Coordinates of C-alpha atoms in Angstrom, one line a residue:
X14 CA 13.9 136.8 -44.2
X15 CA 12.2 139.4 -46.8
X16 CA 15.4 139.7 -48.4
X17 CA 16.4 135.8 -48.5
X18 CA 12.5 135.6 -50.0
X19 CA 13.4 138.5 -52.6
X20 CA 16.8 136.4 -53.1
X21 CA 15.2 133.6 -53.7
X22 CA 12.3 135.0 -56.0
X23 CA 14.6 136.3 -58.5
X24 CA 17.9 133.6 -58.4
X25 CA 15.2 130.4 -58.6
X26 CA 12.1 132.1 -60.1
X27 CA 12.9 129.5 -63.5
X28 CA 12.7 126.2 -60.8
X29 CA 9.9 125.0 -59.1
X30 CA 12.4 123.2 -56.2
X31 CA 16.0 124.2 -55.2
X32 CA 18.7 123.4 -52.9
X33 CA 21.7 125.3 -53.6
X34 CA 24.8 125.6 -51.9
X35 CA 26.8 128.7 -51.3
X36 CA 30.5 127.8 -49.8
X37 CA 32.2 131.5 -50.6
X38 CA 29.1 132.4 -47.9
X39 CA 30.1 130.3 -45.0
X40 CA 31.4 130.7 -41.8
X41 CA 33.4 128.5 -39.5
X42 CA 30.3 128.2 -36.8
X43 CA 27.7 128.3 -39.1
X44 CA 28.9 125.2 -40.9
X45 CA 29.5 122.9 -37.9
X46 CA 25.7 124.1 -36.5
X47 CA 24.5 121.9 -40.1
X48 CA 25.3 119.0 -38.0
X49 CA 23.0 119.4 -35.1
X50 CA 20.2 121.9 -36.6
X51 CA 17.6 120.0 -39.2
X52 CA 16.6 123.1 -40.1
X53 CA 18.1 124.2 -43.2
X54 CA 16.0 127.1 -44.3
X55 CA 18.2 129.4 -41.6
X56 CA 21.5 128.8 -42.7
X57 CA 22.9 131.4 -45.5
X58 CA 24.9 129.1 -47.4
X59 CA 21.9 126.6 -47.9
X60 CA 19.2 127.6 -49.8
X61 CA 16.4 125.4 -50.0
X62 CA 12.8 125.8 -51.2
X63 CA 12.3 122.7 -48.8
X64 CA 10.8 123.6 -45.4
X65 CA 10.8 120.0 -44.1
X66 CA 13.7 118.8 -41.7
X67 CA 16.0 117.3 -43.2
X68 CA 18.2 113.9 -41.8
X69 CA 21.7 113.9 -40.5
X70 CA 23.0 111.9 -42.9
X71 CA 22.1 114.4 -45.6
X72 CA 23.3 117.4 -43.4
X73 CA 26.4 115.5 -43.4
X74 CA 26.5 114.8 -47.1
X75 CA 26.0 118.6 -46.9
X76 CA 28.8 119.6 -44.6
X77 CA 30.9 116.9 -46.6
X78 CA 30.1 118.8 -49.9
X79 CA 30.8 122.3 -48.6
X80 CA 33.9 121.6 -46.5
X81 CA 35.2 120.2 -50.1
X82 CA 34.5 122.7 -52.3
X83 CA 35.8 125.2 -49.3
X84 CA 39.0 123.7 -49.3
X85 CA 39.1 123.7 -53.6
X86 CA 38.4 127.5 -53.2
X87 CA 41.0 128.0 -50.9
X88 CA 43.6 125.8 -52.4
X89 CA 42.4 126.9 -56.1
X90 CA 46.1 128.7 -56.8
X91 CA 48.3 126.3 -55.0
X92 CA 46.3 123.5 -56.9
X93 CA 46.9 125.5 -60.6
X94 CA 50.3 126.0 -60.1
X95 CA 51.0 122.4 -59.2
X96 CA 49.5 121.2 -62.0
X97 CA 51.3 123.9 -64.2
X98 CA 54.6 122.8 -62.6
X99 CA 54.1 118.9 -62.9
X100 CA 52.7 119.4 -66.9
X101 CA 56.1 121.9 -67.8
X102 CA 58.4 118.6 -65.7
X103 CA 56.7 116.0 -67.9
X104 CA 57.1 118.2 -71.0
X105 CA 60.7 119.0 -70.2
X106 CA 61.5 115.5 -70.1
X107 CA 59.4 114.7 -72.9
X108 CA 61.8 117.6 -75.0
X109 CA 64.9 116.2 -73.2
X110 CA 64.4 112.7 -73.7
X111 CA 65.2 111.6 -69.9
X112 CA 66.1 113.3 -66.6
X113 CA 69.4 113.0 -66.8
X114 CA 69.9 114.8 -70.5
X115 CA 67.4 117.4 -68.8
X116 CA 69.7 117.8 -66.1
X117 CA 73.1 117.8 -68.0
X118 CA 71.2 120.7 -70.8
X119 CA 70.1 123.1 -67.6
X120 CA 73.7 123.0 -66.5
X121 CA 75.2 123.7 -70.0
X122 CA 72.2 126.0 -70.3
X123 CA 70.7 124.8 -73.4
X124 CA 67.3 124.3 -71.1
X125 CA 64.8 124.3 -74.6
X126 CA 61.6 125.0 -72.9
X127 CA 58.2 123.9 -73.8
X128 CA 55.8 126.6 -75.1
X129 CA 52.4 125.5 -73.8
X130 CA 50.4 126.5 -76.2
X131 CA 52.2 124.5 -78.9
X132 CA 51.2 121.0 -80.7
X133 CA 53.6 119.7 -78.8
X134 CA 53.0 120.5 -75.3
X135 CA 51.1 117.4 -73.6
X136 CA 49.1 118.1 -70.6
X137 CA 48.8 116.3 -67.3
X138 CA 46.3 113.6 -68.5
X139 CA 47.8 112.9 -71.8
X140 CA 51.1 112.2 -70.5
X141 CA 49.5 108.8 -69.2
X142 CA 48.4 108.1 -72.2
X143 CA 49.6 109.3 -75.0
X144 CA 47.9 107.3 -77.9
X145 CA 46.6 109.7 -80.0
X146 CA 46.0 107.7 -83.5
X147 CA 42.2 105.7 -84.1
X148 CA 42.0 102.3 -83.9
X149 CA 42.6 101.2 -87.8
X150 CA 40.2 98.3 -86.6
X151 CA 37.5 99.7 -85.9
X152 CA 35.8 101.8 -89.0
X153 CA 32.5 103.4 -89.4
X154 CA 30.5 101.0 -90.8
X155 CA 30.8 99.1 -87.5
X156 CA 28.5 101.7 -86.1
X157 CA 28.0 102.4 -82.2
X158 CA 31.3 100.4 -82.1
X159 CA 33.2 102.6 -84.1
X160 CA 30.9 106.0 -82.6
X161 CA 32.3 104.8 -79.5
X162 CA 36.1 104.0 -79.6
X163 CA 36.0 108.0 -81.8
X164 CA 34.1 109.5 -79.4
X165 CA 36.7 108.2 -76.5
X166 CA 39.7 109.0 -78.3
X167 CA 38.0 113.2 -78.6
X168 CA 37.1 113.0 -75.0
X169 CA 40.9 112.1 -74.4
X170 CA 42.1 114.9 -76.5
X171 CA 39.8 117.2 -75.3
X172 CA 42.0 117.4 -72.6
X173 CA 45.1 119.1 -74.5
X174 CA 45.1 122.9 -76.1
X175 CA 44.0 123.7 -79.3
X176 CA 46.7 123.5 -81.4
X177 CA 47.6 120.0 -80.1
X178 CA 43.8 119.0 -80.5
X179 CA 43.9 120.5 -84.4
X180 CA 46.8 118.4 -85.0
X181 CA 45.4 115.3 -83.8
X182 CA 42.3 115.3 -85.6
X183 CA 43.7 116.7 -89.5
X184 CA 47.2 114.7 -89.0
X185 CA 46.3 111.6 -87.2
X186 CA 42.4 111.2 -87.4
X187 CA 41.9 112.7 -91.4
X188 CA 39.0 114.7 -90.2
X189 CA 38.2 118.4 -90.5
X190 CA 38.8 120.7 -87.0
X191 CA 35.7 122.7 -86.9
X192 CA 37.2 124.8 -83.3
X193 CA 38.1 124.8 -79.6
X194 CA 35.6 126.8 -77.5
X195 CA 36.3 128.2 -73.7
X196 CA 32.8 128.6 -72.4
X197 CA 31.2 131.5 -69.4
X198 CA 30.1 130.2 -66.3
X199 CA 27.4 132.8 -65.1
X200 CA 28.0 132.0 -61.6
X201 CA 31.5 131.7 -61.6
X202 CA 31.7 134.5 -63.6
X203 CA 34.8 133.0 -65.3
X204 CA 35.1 130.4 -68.5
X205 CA 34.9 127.1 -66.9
X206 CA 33.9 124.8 -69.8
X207 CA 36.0 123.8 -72.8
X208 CA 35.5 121.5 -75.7
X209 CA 36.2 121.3 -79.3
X210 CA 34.2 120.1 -82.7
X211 CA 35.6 118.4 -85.5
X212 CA 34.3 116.2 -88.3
X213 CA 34.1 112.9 -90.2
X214 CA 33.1 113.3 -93.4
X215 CA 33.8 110.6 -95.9
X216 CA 31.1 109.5 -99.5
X217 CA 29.6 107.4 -97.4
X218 CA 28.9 109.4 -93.7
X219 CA 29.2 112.6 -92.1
X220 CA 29.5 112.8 -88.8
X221 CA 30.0 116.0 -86.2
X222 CA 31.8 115.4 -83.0
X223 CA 31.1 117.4 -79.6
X224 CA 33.5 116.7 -77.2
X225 CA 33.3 118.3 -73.6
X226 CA 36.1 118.5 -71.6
X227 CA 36.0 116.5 -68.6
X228 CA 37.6 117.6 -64.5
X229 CA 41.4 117.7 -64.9
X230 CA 43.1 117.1 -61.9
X231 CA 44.9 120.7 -60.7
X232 CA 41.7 122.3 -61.6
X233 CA 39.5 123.3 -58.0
X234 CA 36.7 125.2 -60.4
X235 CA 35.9 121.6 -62.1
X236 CA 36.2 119.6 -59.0
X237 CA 34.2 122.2 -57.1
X238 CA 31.1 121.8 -59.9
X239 CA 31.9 117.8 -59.1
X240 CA 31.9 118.2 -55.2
X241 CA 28.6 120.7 -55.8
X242 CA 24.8 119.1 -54.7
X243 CA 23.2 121.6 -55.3
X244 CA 19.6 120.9 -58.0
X245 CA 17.6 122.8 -59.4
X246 CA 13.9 121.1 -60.1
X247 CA 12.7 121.8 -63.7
X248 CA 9.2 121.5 -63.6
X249 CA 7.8 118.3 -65.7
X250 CA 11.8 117.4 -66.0
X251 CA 12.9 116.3 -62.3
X252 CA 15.5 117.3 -60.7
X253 CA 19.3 118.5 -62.0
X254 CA 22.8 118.7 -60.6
X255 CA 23.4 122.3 -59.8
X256 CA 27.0 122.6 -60.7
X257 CA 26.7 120.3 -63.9
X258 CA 23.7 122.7 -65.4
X259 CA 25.3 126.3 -64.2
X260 CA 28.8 124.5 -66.8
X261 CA 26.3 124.1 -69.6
X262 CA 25.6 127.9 -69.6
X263 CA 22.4 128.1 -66.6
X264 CA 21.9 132.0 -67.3
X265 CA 21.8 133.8 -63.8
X266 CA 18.3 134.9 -62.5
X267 CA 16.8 133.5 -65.5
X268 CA 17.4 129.9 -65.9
X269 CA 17.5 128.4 -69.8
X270 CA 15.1 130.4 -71.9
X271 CA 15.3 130.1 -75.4
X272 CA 17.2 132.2 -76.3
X273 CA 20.2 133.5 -74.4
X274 CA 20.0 137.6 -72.6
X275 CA 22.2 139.7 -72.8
X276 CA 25.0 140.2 -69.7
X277 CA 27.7 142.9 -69.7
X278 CA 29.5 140.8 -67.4
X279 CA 29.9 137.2 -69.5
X280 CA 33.2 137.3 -71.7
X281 CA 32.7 134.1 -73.7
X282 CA 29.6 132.5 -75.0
X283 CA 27.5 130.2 -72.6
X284 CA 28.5 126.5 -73.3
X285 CA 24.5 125.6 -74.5
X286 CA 23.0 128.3 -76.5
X287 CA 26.8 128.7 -78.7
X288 CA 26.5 124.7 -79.7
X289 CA 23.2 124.9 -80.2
X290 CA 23.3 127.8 -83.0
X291 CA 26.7 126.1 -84.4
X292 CA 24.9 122.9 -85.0
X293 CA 22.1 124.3 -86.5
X294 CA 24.7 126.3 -88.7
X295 CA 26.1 122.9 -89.9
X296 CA 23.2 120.6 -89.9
X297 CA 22.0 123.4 -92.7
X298 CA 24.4 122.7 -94.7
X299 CA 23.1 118.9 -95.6
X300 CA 20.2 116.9 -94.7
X301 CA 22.8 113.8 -94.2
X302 CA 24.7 115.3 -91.4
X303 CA 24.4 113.6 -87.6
X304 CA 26.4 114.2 -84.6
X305 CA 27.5 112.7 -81.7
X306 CA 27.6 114.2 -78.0
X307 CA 30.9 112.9 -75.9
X308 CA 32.8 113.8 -72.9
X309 CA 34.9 112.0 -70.0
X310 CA 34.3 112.7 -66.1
X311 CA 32.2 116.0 -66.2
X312 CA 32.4 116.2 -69.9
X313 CA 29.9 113.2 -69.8
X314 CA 27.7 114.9 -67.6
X315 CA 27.4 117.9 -69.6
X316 CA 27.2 115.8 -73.1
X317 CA 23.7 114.1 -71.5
X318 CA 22.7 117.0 -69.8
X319 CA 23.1 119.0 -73.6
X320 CA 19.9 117.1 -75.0
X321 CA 18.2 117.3 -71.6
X322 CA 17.8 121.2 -72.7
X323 CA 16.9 120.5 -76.1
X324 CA 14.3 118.3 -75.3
X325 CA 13.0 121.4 -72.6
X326 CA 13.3 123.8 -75.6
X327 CA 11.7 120.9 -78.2
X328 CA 14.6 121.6 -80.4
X329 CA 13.1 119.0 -82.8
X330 CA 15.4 119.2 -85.6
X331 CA 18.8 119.1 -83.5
X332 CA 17.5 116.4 -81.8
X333 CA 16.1 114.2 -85.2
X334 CA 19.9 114.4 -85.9
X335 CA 21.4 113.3 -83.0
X336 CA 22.9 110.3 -83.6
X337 CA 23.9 109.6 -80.5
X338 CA 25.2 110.5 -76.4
X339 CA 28.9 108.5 -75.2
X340 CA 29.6 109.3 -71.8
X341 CA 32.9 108.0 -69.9
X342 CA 33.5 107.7 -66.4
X343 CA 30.2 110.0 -65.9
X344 CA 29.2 111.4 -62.5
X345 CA 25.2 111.2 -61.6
X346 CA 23.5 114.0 -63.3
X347 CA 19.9 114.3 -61.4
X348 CA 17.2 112.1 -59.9
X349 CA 14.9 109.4 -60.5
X350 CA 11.9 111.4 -61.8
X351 CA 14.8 113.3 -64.4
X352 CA 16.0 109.9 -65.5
X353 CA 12.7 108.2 -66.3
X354 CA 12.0 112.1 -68.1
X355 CA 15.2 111.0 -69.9
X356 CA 14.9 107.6 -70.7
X357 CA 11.2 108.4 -72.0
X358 CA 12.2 111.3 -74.1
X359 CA 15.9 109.4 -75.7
X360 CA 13.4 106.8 -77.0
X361 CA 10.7 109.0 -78.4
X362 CA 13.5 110.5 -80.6
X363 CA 15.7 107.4 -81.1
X364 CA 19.0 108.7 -79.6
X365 CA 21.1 106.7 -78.3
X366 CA 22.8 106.4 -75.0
X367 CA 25.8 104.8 -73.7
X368 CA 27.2 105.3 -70.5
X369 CA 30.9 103.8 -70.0
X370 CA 31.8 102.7 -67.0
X371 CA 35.3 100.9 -66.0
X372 CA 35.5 98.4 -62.7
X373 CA 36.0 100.7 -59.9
X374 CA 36.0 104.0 -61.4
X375 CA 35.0 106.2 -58.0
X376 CA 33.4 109.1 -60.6
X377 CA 30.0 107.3 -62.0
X378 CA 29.4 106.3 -58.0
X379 CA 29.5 110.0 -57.4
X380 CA 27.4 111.7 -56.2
X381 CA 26.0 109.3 -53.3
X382 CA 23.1 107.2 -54.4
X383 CA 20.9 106.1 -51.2
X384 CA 17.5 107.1 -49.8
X385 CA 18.8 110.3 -48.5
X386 CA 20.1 111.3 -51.1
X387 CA 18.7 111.9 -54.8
X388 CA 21.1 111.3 -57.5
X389 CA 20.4 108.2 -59.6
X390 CA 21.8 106.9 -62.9
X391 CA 19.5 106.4 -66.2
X392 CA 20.5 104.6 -69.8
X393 CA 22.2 102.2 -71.2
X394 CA 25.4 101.2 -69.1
X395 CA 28.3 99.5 -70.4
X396 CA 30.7 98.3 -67.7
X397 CA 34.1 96.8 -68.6
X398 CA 35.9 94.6 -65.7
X399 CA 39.4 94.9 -65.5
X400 CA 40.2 92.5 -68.1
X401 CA 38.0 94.8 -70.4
X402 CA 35.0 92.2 -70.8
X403 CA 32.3 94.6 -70.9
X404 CA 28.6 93.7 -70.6
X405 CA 25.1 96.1 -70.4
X406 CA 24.1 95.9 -66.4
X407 CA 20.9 97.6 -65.0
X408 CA 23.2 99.4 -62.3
X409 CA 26.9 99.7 -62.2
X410 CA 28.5 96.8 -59.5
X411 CA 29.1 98.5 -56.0
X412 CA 27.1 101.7 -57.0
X413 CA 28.2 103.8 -53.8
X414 CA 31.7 104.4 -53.9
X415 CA 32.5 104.8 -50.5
X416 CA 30.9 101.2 -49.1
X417 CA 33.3 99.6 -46.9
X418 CA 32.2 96.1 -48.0
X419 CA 33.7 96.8 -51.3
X420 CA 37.5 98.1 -50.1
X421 CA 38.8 94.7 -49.8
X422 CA 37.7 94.1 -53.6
X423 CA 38.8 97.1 -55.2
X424 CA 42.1 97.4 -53.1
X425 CA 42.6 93.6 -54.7
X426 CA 41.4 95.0 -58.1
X427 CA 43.8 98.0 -58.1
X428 CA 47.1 95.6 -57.3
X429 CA 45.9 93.5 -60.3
X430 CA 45.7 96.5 -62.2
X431 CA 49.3 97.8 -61.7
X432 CA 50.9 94.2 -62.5
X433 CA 48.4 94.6 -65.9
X434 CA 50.2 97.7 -66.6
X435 CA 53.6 95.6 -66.9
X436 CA 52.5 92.4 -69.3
X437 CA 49.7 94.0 -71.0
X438 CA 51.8 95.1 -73.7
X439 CA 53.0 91.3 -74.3
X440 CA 49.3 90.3 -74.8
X441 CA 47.8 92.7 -76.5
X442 CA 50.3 94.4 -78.7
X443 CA 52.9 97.3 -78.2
X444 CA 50.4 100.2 -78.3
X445 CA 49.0 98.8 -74.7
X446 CA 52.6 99.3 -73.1
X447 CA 52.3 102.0 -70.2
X448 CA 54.7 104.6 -69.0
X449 CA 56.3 105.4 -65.7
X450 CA 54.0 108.3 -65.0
X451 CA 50.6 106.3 -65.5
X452 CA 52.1 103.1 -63.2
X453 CA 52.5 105.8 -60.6
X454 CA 49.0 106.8 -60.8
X455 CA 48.1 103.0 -60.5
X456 CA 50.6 103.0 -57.3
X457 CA 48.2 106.0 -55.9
X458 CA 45.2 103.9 -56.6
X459 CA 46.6 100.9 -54.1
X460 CA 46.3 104.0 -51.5
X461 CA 43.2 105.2 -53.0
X462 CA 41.5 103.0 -55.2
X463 CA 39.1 104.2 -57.9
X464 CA 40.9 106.6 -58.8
X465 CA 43.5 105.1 -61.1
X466 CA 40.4 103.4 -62.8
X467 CA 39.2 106.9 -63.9
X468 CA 42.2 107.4 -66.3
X469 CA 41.4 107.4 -69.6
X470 CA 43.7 104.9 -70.4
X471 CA 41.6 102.0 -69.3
X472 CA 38.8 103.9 -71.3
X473 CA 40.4 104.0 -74.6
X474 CA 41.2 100.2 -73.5
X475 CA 38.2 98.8 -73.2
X476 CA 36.6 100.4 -76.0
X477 CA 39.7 98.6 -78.1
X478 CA 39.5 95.2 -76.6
X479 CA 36.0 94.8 -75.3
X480 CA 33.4 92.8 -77.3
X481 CA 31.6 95.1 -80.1
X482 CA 28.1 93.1 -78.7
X483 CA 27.2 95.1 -75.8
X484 CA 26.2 98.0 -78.7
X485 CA 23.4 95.1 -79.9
X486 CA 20.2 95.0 -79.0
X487 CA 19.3 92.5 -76.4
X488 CA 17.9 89.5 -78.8
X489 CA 21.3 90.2 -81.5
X490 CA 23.5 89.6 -78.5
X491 CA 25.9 86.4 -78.6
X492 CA 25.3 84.4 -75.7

């Protein structure tokens, strides 16, 4: 027990509450003794600063959460080289034209395989959609409308390598590629966060974009920071996702001090403290400079979570420039006290804060949201339906994902939405027609829905067609 005090002493000295999770520690027995002990303080693989018992339902959110992130640790390689195969097939028949030109070239031996790191090579999530132009209808001085649809279309291409994202934004978007950044994870001990920067600069704005990268599907270390519920409690903040916080650039044993120590160990910059200085870098360069924040799935848990730490380091001129926060598809990020801390904090410095959410998207109802557990949402929410009529709501419909009330409706929802995918186009335009790859993903969804709905496709949709008036203020709305 001295030794778990010492532990605990020098990993959560920074916090003045914890509950961390530790799957690479557990064993077989241990983990099914969760279920029946309430007791947490003696299991290895659970440390808590709590002493109380705890429920069974949230020892079994626990045992949920670890027997995930067990299996993504185990699986991790199979998962990467699925992915890897799947992205080089689509590519191949991208390169090809169709299958059977692939397969008539590989017999003939004239196979021209794709380099990944080119501007060519698409991965896994663009090849549903692979829209990479702005909407020509939707310019700046339309404001949050226009900060939106840009800062969707970056969290979509935040997904490819960096020489397909600098193409993207100087070919197709006119803008100036300021970088793609692979970020340290101190307790991974690997580079687990990516995004890039790039700017809009014209006579009459100047605009910086951050876009995080959001979970990709083959990759366990993402869905493992997803699947994580562990928190830290920051005193005077509330409490914080684990996982999302230690992707930001957490420093080990130390927490977020202002400035970032020294470690022999960290081969890349820590996510936080390299934007940070960068910002401050181009904010210096002219008083008329803003910037957004943006990201998709995790990305838009580490774009809100970004100010969080600015406002804990009072970061006052970063933050008098922020122009505003887009999430998409964004998981729960901490609890209620942190989003009233939030809410409170976004308004004292007028930043702005939209939160995307599209009909059944399983990823914002992550993780759980009931009285055992602690993981609420905060800000301004902007749900689209399925026809992409989006409206601010206090709380998105259905907030739990797993509620078997709602299966009926989403399974109804998700058959709707694959028979969209074919007459869309016919409505709407040519640029909404989708391929054979993403009306497979909407096939999975009948099986599984929700998870279809988190593709950005329907993102970059509703940001298109939805009404420009849920960016209003209440009394500018049109009834």
């Amino acid at each position: 027990m001295e030794g778990q005090e010492k532990s605990k002493e020098c990993d959560k000295g920074f916090s003045s509450g914890f509950m961390l999770l530790k799957p690479e520690e557990v064993r077989i027995v241990d983990l099914f003794r969760i279920l029946y002990s309430s007791n947490l303080d003696d299991r290895k693989f659970v440390d808590s600063s709590s002493e109380k018992e705890e429920s069974f339902r949230y020892r079994w959110l626990i045992f949920i959460s670890i027997v995930a992130q067990k299996m993504l640790i185990f699986t991790a390689k199979p998962m990467a080289w699925t992915g890897s195969t799947i992205e080089m097939f689509l590519n191949l028949l991208a390169v090809n034209k169709n299958f059977f030109l692939l397969l008539i070239n590989l017999i003939r031996g004239k196979d021209d395989w794709p380099d990944r790191d080119s501007a060519t090579f698409i991965s896994f999530i663009g090849n549903m959609d692979k829209r990479m132009k702005l909407d020509s209808e939707i310019k700046p001085e339309h404001g949050c409308s226009y900060y939106s649809a840009l800062s969707m279309m970056a969290s979509k291409a935040s997904y490819e390598n960096p020489a397909y994202i600098e193409t993207v934004v100087k070919d197709h978007w006119k803008m100036e590629f300021l970088g793609f950044y692979d970020h340290w994870n101190d307790y991974q001990e690997k580079a687990t966060t990516q995004l890039f920067v790039c700017r809009d600069k014209s006579e009459n704005h100047d605009t910086i974009v951050v876009a995080f990268r959001g979970t990709e599907p083959f990759d366990a270390d993402a869905w493992c920071s997803d699947f994580d519920l562990s928190w830290y409690e920051l005193q005077g903040m509330g409490k914080i996702h684990g996982g999302f916080m230690k992707a930001l650039g957490l420093q080990k044993n130390v927490g977020w001090p202002m400035e970032c120590k020294e470690n022999p160990n960290r081969k890349q910059p820590l996510a936080y403290y390299f934007i940070r200085d960068k910002l401050k870098s181009l904010l210096s360069e002219s008083e008329n400079t803003k910037y957004i924040l943006t990201g998709h799935s995790l990305g838009g848990a580490l774009a809100i979570l970004f100010p969080a730490i600015l406002f804990l380091h009072e970061e006052n001129l970063l933050l008098q420039r922020l122009e505003g926060v887009y999430t998409y598809g964004q998981p729960r990020v901490g609890d209620v006290k942190f989003g009233k801390y939030m809410e409170n904090k976004l308004e004292e410095h007028s930043v702005r804060y939209f939160r995307t959410v599209y009909c059944n998207d399983m990823v914002p109802r992550l993780p759980y949201d009931d009285k055992d557990h602690l993981f609420k949402h905060f800000g301004t929410c902007v749900y689209y339906n399925r026809h992409y009529q989006g409206k601010v709501v206090p709380e998105t419909p259905n907030k739990n994902y797993f509620s078997p009330l709602s299966a009926i409706p989403m399974t109804i929802n998700a058959v709707c939405e694959l028979i969209r995918s074919f007459t869309l186009c016919y409505s709407k335009g040519p640029e909404y027609k989708e391929g054979w790859f993403m009306r497979v993903f909407r096939i999975i969804g009948l099986v599984m829905p929700g998870v279809s709905a988190h593709s950005t496709q329907d993102y970059v949709n509703s940001t298109r067609l939805g009404s420009s008036d849920v960016f209003l203020p209440p009394q500018e709305m049109i009834p």
